[in-house]
Every structure is written in structure tokens, then in C-alpha cells.
Coordinates of C-alpha atoms in Angstrom, one line a residue:
Chain U
X27 CA -77.7 -108.8 64.2
X28 CA -81.0 -109.3 62.4
X29 CA -82.6 -106.1 61.1
X30 CA -79.3 -104.3 61.6
X31 CA -76.6 -105.9 59.5
X32 CA -78.7 -106.3 56.4
X33 CA -79.8 -102.6 56.7
X34 CA -76.1 -101.6 56.7
X35 CA -75.0 -103.7 53.8
X36 CA -72.7 -101.7 51.5
X37 CA -73.5 -103.7 48.4
X38 CA -77.2 -103.1 48.8
X39 CA -76.5 -99.5 49.5
X40 CA -74.6 -99.1 46.2
X41 CA -77.5 -100.8 44.4
X42 CA -80.0 -98.5 45.9
X43 CA -77.8 -95.5 45.1
X44 CA -77.8 -96.6 41.4
X45 CA -81.6 -96.8 41.5
X46 CA -81.8 -93.3 43.0
X47 CA -79.7 -91.9 40.2
X48 CA -82.0 -93.6 37.7
X49 CA -85.1 -92.1 39.4
X50 CA -84.0 -88.4 39.2
X51 CA -84.7 -86.1 36.3
X52 CA -81.5 -84.5 35.1
X53 CA -81.5 -80.7 35.6
X54 CA -84.1 -80.8 38.3
X55 CA -83.0 -80.0 41.9
X56 CA -84.8 -82.0 44.6
X57 CA -85.1 -80.9 48.2
X58 CA -86.3 -83.7 50.6
X59 CA -86.7 -82.9 54.3
X60 CA -86.1 -85.6 56.9
X61 CA -88.1 -84.6 59.9
X62 CA -86.6 -86.7 62.6
X63 CA -83.4 -85.9 64.4
X64 CA -82.6 -89.6 64.5
X65 CA -82.6 -89.6 60.7
X66 CA -80.3 -86.6 60.6
X67 CA -77.9 -88.5 62.9
X68 CA -77.9 -91.6 60.7
X69 CA -77.4 -89.5 57.5
X70 CA -74.2 -87.9 58.8
X71 CA -72.9 -90.9 60.7
X72 CA -73.1 -93.2 57.7
X73 CA -72.6 -90.7 55.0
X74 CA -75.9 -91.4 53.4
X75 CA -75.9 -88.1 51.5
X76 CA -72.6 -89.0 49.9
X77 CA -74.5 -91.8 48.1
X78 CA -77.0 -89.4 46.6
X79 CA -76.6 -87.5 43.3
X80 CA -75.7 -83.8 43.6
X81 CA -79.2 -82.7 42.6
X82 CA -80.8 -84.5 45.5
X83 CA -80.5 -82.4 48.7
X84 CA -81.5 -83.6 52.1
X85 CA -82.8 -80.8 54.3
X86 CA -82.9 -81.3 58.1
X87 CA -86.2 -80.5 59.8
X88 CA -87.3 -79.7 63.4
X89 CA -87.4 -83.2 64.7
X90 CA -84.7 -83.1 67.3
X91 CA -86.6 -82.8 70.6
X92 CA -84.2 -80.7 72.6
X93 CA -83.4 -78.5 69.6
X94 CA -86.8 -77.0 69.5
X95 CA -87.0 -76.0 73.2
X96 CA -86.9 -72.2 73.4
X97 CA -84.4 -70.6 75.8
X98 CA -87.2 -69.2 78.0
X99 CA -88.5 -72.7 78.9
X100 CA -84.9 -73.7 79.9
X101 CA -84.7 -70.6 82.1
X102 CA -88.0 -71.5 83.7
X103 CA -86.7 -75.0 84.4
X104 CA -83.5 -73.7 85.9
X105 CA -85.6 -71.4 88.2
X106 CA -87.4 -74.5 89.5
X107 CA -84.2 -76.5 89.7
X108 CA -82.6 -73.8 92.0
X109 CA -85.3 -74.3 94.7
X110 CA -83.8 -75.9 97.7
X111 CA -86.6 -78.4 98.1
X112 CA -86.4 -79.7 94.5
X113 CA -84.6 -82.6 92.9
X114 CA -84.7 -81.6 89.3
X115 CA -84.4 -84.5 86.7
X116 CA -84.0 -84.5 83.0
X117 CA -82.7 -86.4 80.0
X118 CA -79.0 -86.2 79.2
X119 CA -79.0 -83.8 76.4
X120 CA -81.3 -81.4 78.1
X121 CA -78.6 -80.7 80.7
X122 CA -76.5 -78.9 78.1
X123 CA -79.2 -76.9 76.3
X124 CA -78.4 -73.2 76.9
X125 CA -81.0 -70.9 78.3
X126 CA -80.6 -67.1 78.7
X127 CA -78.6 -67.7 81.9
X128 CA -76.7 -70.8 81.3
X129 CA -77.6 -74.5 81.3
X130 CA -79.0 -77.0 83.8
X131 CA -75.4 -78.3 84.0
X132 CA -74.3 -74.8 85.1
X133 CA -77.1 -74.7 87.7
X134 CA -75.9 -78.1 89.0
X135 CA -72.4 -76.7 89.3
X136 CA -73.9 -73.8 91.2
X137 CA -75.4 -76.1 93.8
X138 CA -78.8 -77.0 92.3
X139 CA -79.7 -80.7 92.7
X140 CA -80.0 -81.6 89.0
X141 CA -79.9 -85.3 88.1
X142 CA -79.9 -87.0 84.7
X143 CA -82.4 -89.8 84.2
X144 CA -83.1 -92.3 81.5
X145 CA -86.8 -92.3 81.9
X146 CA -89.5 -90.5 83.9
X147 CA -89.9 -93.8 85.8
X148 CA -86.4 -93.1 87.2
X149 CA -87.7 -89.8 88.4
X150 CA -90.7 -91.4 90.0
X151 CA -88.4 -93.8 91.8
X152 CA -86.4 -90.8 93.2
X153 CA -89.7 -89.4 94.5
X154 CA -90.5 -92.6 96.3
X155 CA -87.0 -92.7 97.8
X156 CA -87.0 -89.0 98.8
X157 CA -90.5 -88.3 100.3
X158 CA -89.2 -85.1 102.0
X159 CA -88.1 -83.5 98.6
X160 CA -90.1 -82.5 95.5
X161 CA -88.9 -84.4 92.5
X162 CA -89.5 -82.6 89.2
X163 CA -89.2 -84.2 85.7
X164 CA -88.4 -81.9 82.8
X165 CA -90.5 -83.6 80.1
X166 CA -89.4 -83.0 76.5
X167 CA -90.0 -84.8 73.3
X168 CA -92.6 -85.7 70.6
X169 CA -95.2 -88.4 70.7
X170 CA -92.5 -91.0 71.0
X171 CA -91.6 -89.8 74.5
X172 CA -94.9 -88.4 75.7
X173 CA -96.4 -91.9 76.4
X174 CA -93.7 -92.6 78.9
X175 CA -94.4 -89.4 80.8
X176 CA -98.2 -90.1 80.6
X177 CA -97.8 -93.6 82.0
X178 CA -95.5 -92.4 84.8
X179 CA -98.0 -89.7 85.8
X180 CA -100.8 -92.4 85.9
X181 CA -98.6 -94.5 88.1
X182 CA -97.8 -91.6 90.4
X183 CA -101.6 -90.9 90.7
X184 CA -102.4 -94.5 91.3
X185 CA -99.8 -94.8 94.0
X186 CA -100.8 -91.6 95.7
X187 CA -97.3 -90.1 95.3
X188 CA -97.6 -86.4 96.1
X189 CA -94.0 -85.2 95.6
X190 CA -93.6 -86.0 91.9
X191 CA -94.2 -83.2 89.4
X192 CA -93.8 -82.8 85.7
X193 CA -92.6 -79.7 83.9
X194 CA -94.3 -80.5 80.6
X195 CA -92.6 -79.4 77.3
X196 CA -93.9 -82.2 75.1
X197 CA -94.8 -81.2 71.6
X198 CA -96.6 -82.8 68.6
X199 CA -95.2 -83.4 65.2
X200 CA -98.0 -82.3 62.8
X201 CA -98.3 -78.5 63.6
X202 CA -94.6 -77.7 63.0
X203 CA -94.8 -79.6 59.7
X204 CA -97.8 -77.5 58.6
X205 CA -96.0 -74.4 59.7
X206 CA -93.0 -75.3 57.6
X207 CA -95.2 -76.0 54.6
X208 CA -96.8 -72.6 55.0
X209 CA -93.4 -70.9 55.2
X210 CA -92.7 -68.8 52.1
X211 CA -88.9 -69.2 52.3
X212 CA -88.9 -73.0 52.0
X213 CA -89.4 -75.0 48.8
X214 CA -89.5 -78.8 49.5
X215 CA -90.3 -81.7 47.1
X216 CA -91.1 -84.3 49.7
X217 CA -90.6 -85.6 53.2
X218 CA -88.9 -88.5 54.9
X219 CA -91.4 -89.0 57.8
X220 CA -90.4 -89.8 61.4
X221 CA -90.2 -93.5 62.3
X222 CA -90.6 -93.8 66.0
X223 CA -93.1 -91.0 66.4
X224 CA -95.1 -93.0 63.9
X225 CA -95.1 -96.1 66.0
X226 CA -97.3 -94.1 68.3
X227 CA -99.3 -91.9 65.9
X228 CA -99.2 -94.0 62.8
X229 CA -98.8 -92.8 59.2
X230 CA -102.3 -91.5 58.9
X231 CA -101.8 -88.1 60.5
X232 CA -99.3 -87.2 57.7
X233 CA -102.0 -87.6 55.0
X234 CA -102.6 -83.8 55.0
X235 CA -99.2 -83.3 53.5
X236 CA -100.0 -84.9 50.1
X237 CA -103.7 -83.9 50.4
X238 CA -103.3 -80.2 51.2
X239 CA -99.8 -79.4 50.0
X240 CA -99.1 -81.9 47.2
X241 CA -95.9 -83.4 48.7
X242 CA -95.1 -87.1 49.1
X243 CA -94.2 -88.5 52.5
X244 CA -92.4 -91.8 53.2
X245 CA -92.2 -93.0 56.9
X246 CA -88.7 -94.3 57.3
X247 CA -86.6 -96.5 59.6
X248 CA -83.3 -95.5 61.0
X249 CA -80.7 -97.7 59.4
X250 CA -78.8 -96.3 56.4
X251 CA -80.5 -98.5 53.9
X252 CA -83.9 -97.5 55.4
X253 CA -83.1 -93.9 54.5
X254 CA -81.8 -94.7 51.1
X255 CA -84.9 -96.7 50.3
X256 CA -87.1 -94.0 51.6
X257 CA -85.4 -91.3 49.5
X258 CA -85.9 -93.6 46.5
X259 CA -89.5 -94.0 47.3
X260 CA -90.0 -90.2 47.5
X261 CA -88.2 -89.8 44.2
X262 CA -90.2 -92.6 42.6
X263 CA -93.5 -91.0 43.6
X264 CA -92.3 -87.7 42.1
X265 CA -91.2 -89.4 38.9
X266 CA -94.5 -91.3 38.5
X267 CA -96.6 -88.2 39.4
X268 CA -97.9 -89.9 42.5
X269 CA -98.3 -88.1 45.8
X270 CA -99.2 -90.1 48.9
X271 CA -98.1 -91.3 52.3
X272 CA -96.0 -94.5 52.1
X273 CA -94.6 -96.6 54.9
X274 CA -91.1 -97.9 54.4
X275 CA -90.8 -98.8 58.1
X276 CA -93.5 -101.5 58.0
X277 CA -91.5 -103.8 60.2
X278 CA -92.3 -101.5 63.1
X279 CA -94.9 -98.8 62.2
X280 CA -98.6 -99.8 61.9
X281 CA -100.5 -97.4 59.6
X282 CA -102.8 -96.4 62.5
X283 CA -100.1 -96.4 65.2
X284 CA -100.6 -97.7 68.7
X285 CA -104.2 -97.0 69.7
X286 CA -103.5 -97.7 73.4
X287 CA -100.7 -95.1 73.4
X288 CA -103.0 -92.6 71.8
X289 CA -105.6 -93.3 74.5
X290 CA -103.1 -92.8 77.2
X291 CA -101.9 -89.5 75.7
X292 CA -105.5 -88.2 75.4
X293 CA -106.3 -89.2 79.0
X294 CA -103.3 -87.3 80.5
X295 CA -102.6 -84.4 78.2
X296 CA -104.4 -81.7 76.3
X297 CA -103.2 -79.3 73.7
X298 CA -102.0 -75.8 74.7
X299 CA -103.5 -73.0 72.7
X300 CA -99.9 -72.0 71.7
X301 CA -96.4 -73.2 72.3
X302 CA -93.1 -71.5 71.4
X303 CA -90.7 -73.4 69.2
X304 CA -87.1 -72.4 68.9
X305 CA -86.6 -70.7 65.6
X306 CA -90.2 -71.3 64.5
X307 CA -92.0 -69.0 67.0
X308 CA -95.4 -69.7 68.5
X309 CA -97.3 -72.5 66.8
X310 CA -101.0 -73.1 67.6
X311 CA -102.0 -76.3 69.3
X312 CA -98.4 -77.7 69.1
X313 CA -97.6 -78.3 72.7
X314 CA -99.1 -80.5 75.4
X315 CA -100.0 -79.7 79.0
X316 CA -101.4 -81.8 81.8
X317 CA -105.1 -82.1 82.0
X318 CA -106.9 -80.8 85.1
X319 CA -107.1 -84.3 86.6
X320 CA -103.3 -84.1 86.9
X321 CA -103.0 -80.5 87.9
X322 CA -101.7 -81.4 91.4
X323 CA -98.6 -83.0 89.6
X324 CA -98.0 -80.1 87.3
X325 CA -94.8 -78.3 88.1
X326 CA -95.8 -75.1 86.3
X327 CA -98.8 -74.8 88.7
X328 CA -97.0 -75.8 91.8
X329 CA -94.1 -73.3 91.4
X330 CA -95.7 -70.6 89.2
X331 CA -92.7 -70.6 86.9
X332 CA -91.6 -67.2 85.7
X333 CA -92.7 -67.7 82.1
X334 CA -89.5 -66.1 80.8
X335 CA -89.3 -65.3 77.1
X336 CA -85.7 -65.0 75.8
X337 CA -84.8 -64.1 72.2
X338 CA -82.3 -66.4 70.6
X339 CA -78.7 -65.1 70.5
X340 CA -78.2 -62.8 67.5
X341 CA -75.2 -64.9 66.2
X342 CA -77.2 -68.1 66.4
X343 CA -79.0 -69.2 63.2
X344 CA -80.7 -72.4 64.6
X345 CA -84.1 -71.2 63.4
X346 CA -82.9 -71.1 59.8
X347 CA -81.2 -74.5 60.2
X348 CA -84.3 -76.0 61.7
X349 CA -86.4 -74.7 58.7
X350 CA -83.8 -76.0 56.3
X351 CA -83.2 -72.5 54.9
X352 CA -79.4 -72.8 55.5
X353 CA -77.0 -75.7 56.0
X354 CA -75.3 -76.0 59.5
X355 CA -71.9 -74.9 58.2
X356 CA -73.5 -71.7 56.7
X357 CA -74.2 -70.4 60.2
X358 CA -71.8 -67.6 61.2
X359 CA -70.7 -69.3 64.4
X360 CA -70.7 -73.0 63.3
X361 CA -67.6 -74.8 64.5
X362 CA -66.0 -71.6 65.9
X363 CA -67.9 -69.9 68.7
X364 CA -70.5 -72.7 68.7
X365 CA -69.3 -76.3 69.1
X366 CA -70.7 -79.4 70.9
X367 CA -68.5 -78.6 73.9
X368 CA -69.7 -75.0 74.1
X369 CA -73.0 -74.8 72.2
X370 CA -74.6 -71.4 71.6
X371 CA -77.6 -72.9 69.8
X372 CA -79.6 -76.0 70.5
X373 CA -78.8 -77.7 67.2
X374 CA -75.3 -78.1 68.4
X375 CA -76.3 -79.8 71.7
X376 CA -77.8 -83.1 70.8
X377 CA -76.1 -85.5 68.5
X378 CA -79.4 -85.5 66.6
X379 CA -79.2 -81.8 66.1
X380 CA -78.2 -81.0 62.5
X381 CA -75.2 -78.8 63.6
X382 CA -73.8 -81.4 66.1
X383 CA -74.3 -84.2 63.6
X384 CA -72.6 -82.3 60.9
X385 CA -69.8 -81.1 63.2
X386 CA -69.2 -84.7 64.4
X387 CA -69.4 -86.6 61.2
X388 CA -69.8 -84.4 58.1
X389 CA -67.4 -81.5 58.3
X390 CA -64.5 -83.6 56.9
X391 CA -66.5 -84.4 53.8
X392 CA -67.2 -80.7 53.3
X393 CA -63.5 -79.9 53.7
X394 CA -62.7 -82.4 51.0
X395 CA -65.3 -80.8 48.8
X396 CA -63.9 -77.4 49.3
X397 CA -60.4 -78.5 48.5
Chain X
X24 CA -78.8 -98.4 76.7
X25 CA -78.1 -95.1 78.3
X26 CA -77.4 -91.5 77.7
X27 CA -73.7 -90.4 77.7
X28 CA -71.9 -87.2 76.9
X29 CA -72.1 -87.8 73.2
X30 CA -75.5 -89.4 72.6
X31 CA -78.8 -89.4 74.3
X32 CA -81.1 -92.2 73.0
X33 CA -84.1 -90.5 74.6
X34 CA -83.5 -87.0 73.2
X35 CA -82.9 -88.6 69.8
X36 CA -86.3 -90.1 69.7
X37 CA -84.5 -93.4 69.3
X38 CA -86.1 -96.7 70.3
X39 CA -84.0 -99.8 71.1
X40 CA -85.0 -103.4 70.8
X41 CA -84.8 -105.2 74.2
X42 CA -85.5 -108.8 75.2
X43 CA -87.9 -109.4 78.2
X44 CA -86.1 -111.2 81.0
X45 CA -88.7 -111.0 83.7
X46 CA -92.3 -109.9 83.9
X47 CA -93.5 -108.2 87.1
X48 CA -96.9 -108.0 88.6
X49 CA -97.0 -104.2 88.5
X50 CA -97.0 -104.0 84.7
X51 CA -93.2 -103.5 84.3
X52 CA -90.8 -105.9 82.8
X53 CA -87.0 -106.2 83.3
X54 CA -85.5 -106.1 79.9
X55 CA -81.7 -106.5 79.7
X56 CA -81.3 -104.6 83.0
X57 CA -83.8 -101.9 82.1
X58 CA -87.1 -101.4 83.9
X59 CA -89.7 -101.1 81.1
X60 CA -93.4 -100.1 81.3
X61 CA -95.4 -102.6 79.1
X62 CA -98.9 -101.3 79.3
X63 CA -98.9 -100.3 75.6
X64 CA -98.0 -103.7 74.3
X65 CA -99.3 -106.1 77.0
X66 CA -99.5 -108.9 77.6
X67 CA -95.8 -109.6 77.4
X68 CA -93.9 -112.8 78.1
X69 CA -90.4 -113.7 79.0
X70 CA -88.4 -113.8 75.7
X71 CA -90.5 -111.2 73.9
X72 CA -88.6 -108.5 72.0
X73 CA -89.9 -105.0 72.6
X74 CA -89.0 -101.7 71.0
X75 CA -88.3 -99.4 74.0
X76 CA -88.1 -95.7 74.3
X77 CA -87.7 -93.7 77.6
X78 CA -88.6 -96.7 79.7
X79 CA -91.8 -97.6 77.8
X80 CA -92.3 -100.3 75.2
X81 CA -93.9 -98.6 72.2
X82 CA -94.4 -101.7 70.1
X83 CA -93.1 -105.2 69.6
X84 CA -89.9 -105.5 67.6
X85 CA -89.7 -107.9 64.8
X86 CA -88.3 -111.2 66.0

């Protein structure tokens, strides 16, 4: 398939690997963070890190949308889902994210009407088909997913549908990056920037990273050769003393994003003063809420959600994994008490979470290394 | 193109290239069996290749 096969070509991969080796300075240790969960998944699935020299370390950032949802927000969602008048809808992975009192899957087993949907449009269809019920959509995700929620809300409004509500947990990518860069316990040399988020926001919002923090950013595609090339581009910037935003994913990402998508987001959402991130705490202006014009479709206003705050389980080290301070297997419960079948932390839920990705694809390589 | 027990394309911020089979009057398109909102890339025509995430076309995929 065009744009797939050539980006998985083993020969080209080996050639890129050789160029990466040539670009690194012997004796220097490089830490490069990939921000997007999709990148983490590709790295482990295809063994991209096995093609890198030992002194180039990939650190997995907070770009998995379900991994950053705090337990309290899940509990609030479950409280809404348990209402008898509600059909509660969410994406697949969200069903298994643990709150303080179980998951949405547990709530479904307990009798709540929880249904998995592929898009908010599916939830809107359910609302049309079930006018006697309230249909609530648990909206999660970065700027990649938020336009879909926004357009669905606009449709609901235009059609006069009064039984469709959104429990909004959308977040934005720039504030957590800034928080990470301000973090004293994290030393990074550069970033592999998110690909599909950038189809919406473009590459320009990441210019603060080189400008304010002196770190290069390369927006990357999702195939293994995309990632190898992006790592090479970061290393080349460092070797040449350059520091800028580069776009490896030019076949999809315009430098200024999709202006129509940005307009839609601005029309429907506004920034919350603060939003809690799993493992990162409260970050200013990092979460989206519905504007007043959509207040009648806002599930948080309709049901006055409890606003639960729940501390992460003590054994779980998702926060340190999300900040790249520790590797997944260095967590005390990785692969023992915490597995994809019975996750304790969110990073073990989604296949884009660093822990689940490593558990599914990478643990065997580590076992070989230990031997 | 769907979520299953091992992988959720939506949660993964993944976008998938889909071919437009039918354009509807309400701004949606049927793309390989998936209903897709096309407002962000319109106008679209039958045969166009779109990069789709969570039921919305974010951009056009390279042909």
C-alpha cells in the first residue's frame, strides 16, 4: 500500500539507523521524548528503539489520551452512567480506565447502560433513536479528537436535539509540554512532536519549545521509518547546533494546521482555568469546556457531577512514566499486579500507553537484554 | 476501522485513510462503510482519500 509499505522498508530502516549512529556524539547520552501515544505504540510494535544506538534513549510522554484522565473524572463519569435515564457512551479504551471505584465496564456489568462508540456521531444517532433517554458522550482526547466532538455538538444544536450531552474531558497538547519542560526532574534533548494533533493545530504552536527552552522539535508520522527519520532529524539539529521546529510529516501536516478545524474548536470550546492530569497534577489552561452557547448540552451542568478527586493508587507510578522519569518496567507493579487485563494505572490500559505497549511488544527484548 | 479489545484507533489519536464512496447532502460522506463528517475538508467528491479520526475527516490523505 502506498505510503505504508515504503515507510516499513527494512533496508531503508537499516540505512537510516546507520545515519543515526553517524549523527551521535560518542560519550553523550541523548534523551528524546515522543509526545504522542501513537508513536509509542509504533516504537514498541516495530522495535524502532532496537535500531538506535545505546546512547539514544526514547522517553515516552503524556500523549496517550486516556492515560492522562485522572481517576476522579472517571468516577464522575460513572456517577452519570449509573443514572437510570442515561445511555452513557465512550470510546473503547475508556471503558477499561480505572477510577477509584472500578471502571465503566464494571458499571456496565452492574447494570448501567454503557455503550462503546467509534465517534460522537454514533452517540448523536443513539440520541435520535432514543428520544426518551439522555445520551451522554464521554469526550476525551487532544486536538485530534476535539473537532469531532465540536462538529457533533454543532449538529445537535442545528437539529434541535435536546437529549444529547457531552461530558467534556478534552485537553490541549501545549500546556503539558510546557509543564514537562519546567519539571526539574526531567532532562530532555529534544522532542518528536505529535503527527495527527498537528494536522489540526499545525507545527507553529510548538515554536515555543526551541524559542523558550532551546530544544528541537520534529513533527513525525507514524510509520517506523517516519520515526527513525524524525529521530535522525532531531539528532542532526543537535549536531549542527540548530534548534527549530521541523516537519517530517509534510505529506499530511500543513505548518499552520487546519484553520477550519481551529475555528470550529474556538466556536464550541473555551479553556478551563485548570484541569487535572493524571500524574502531572493541575495544569493551567490545559482542558476544554463547552462555551455558554452549548451549556444546555453540557453533561456536567445537567447532572451536577460530584467533582470527585481521587489520589492515584500508591503502587502505581503512571505519573513518573508519563513524565519519562522511569521506564514502564521500572514501576513496582508492572506486569505483576498491573497488566492490560487488570490495569491499575491508565498507562496499562490503552495500547498507546507506554506500559501496555511495552508489555505487549517490548518485554521480550528486555528479557533478552537481562539474560 | 474500529475499536477492539486490544486497540482503540480513537484513543490512540490515530487517523486512518479512507476512500469516499458516497457524498450526502447533510455534509457527511460514506467512506468504506464509515459515516464521516467532512466539514473540515469540504468540498469532497466520490473517490477522494481522506484522513479520518473519530468520524471526522481532518485532512486529505496523499493520493
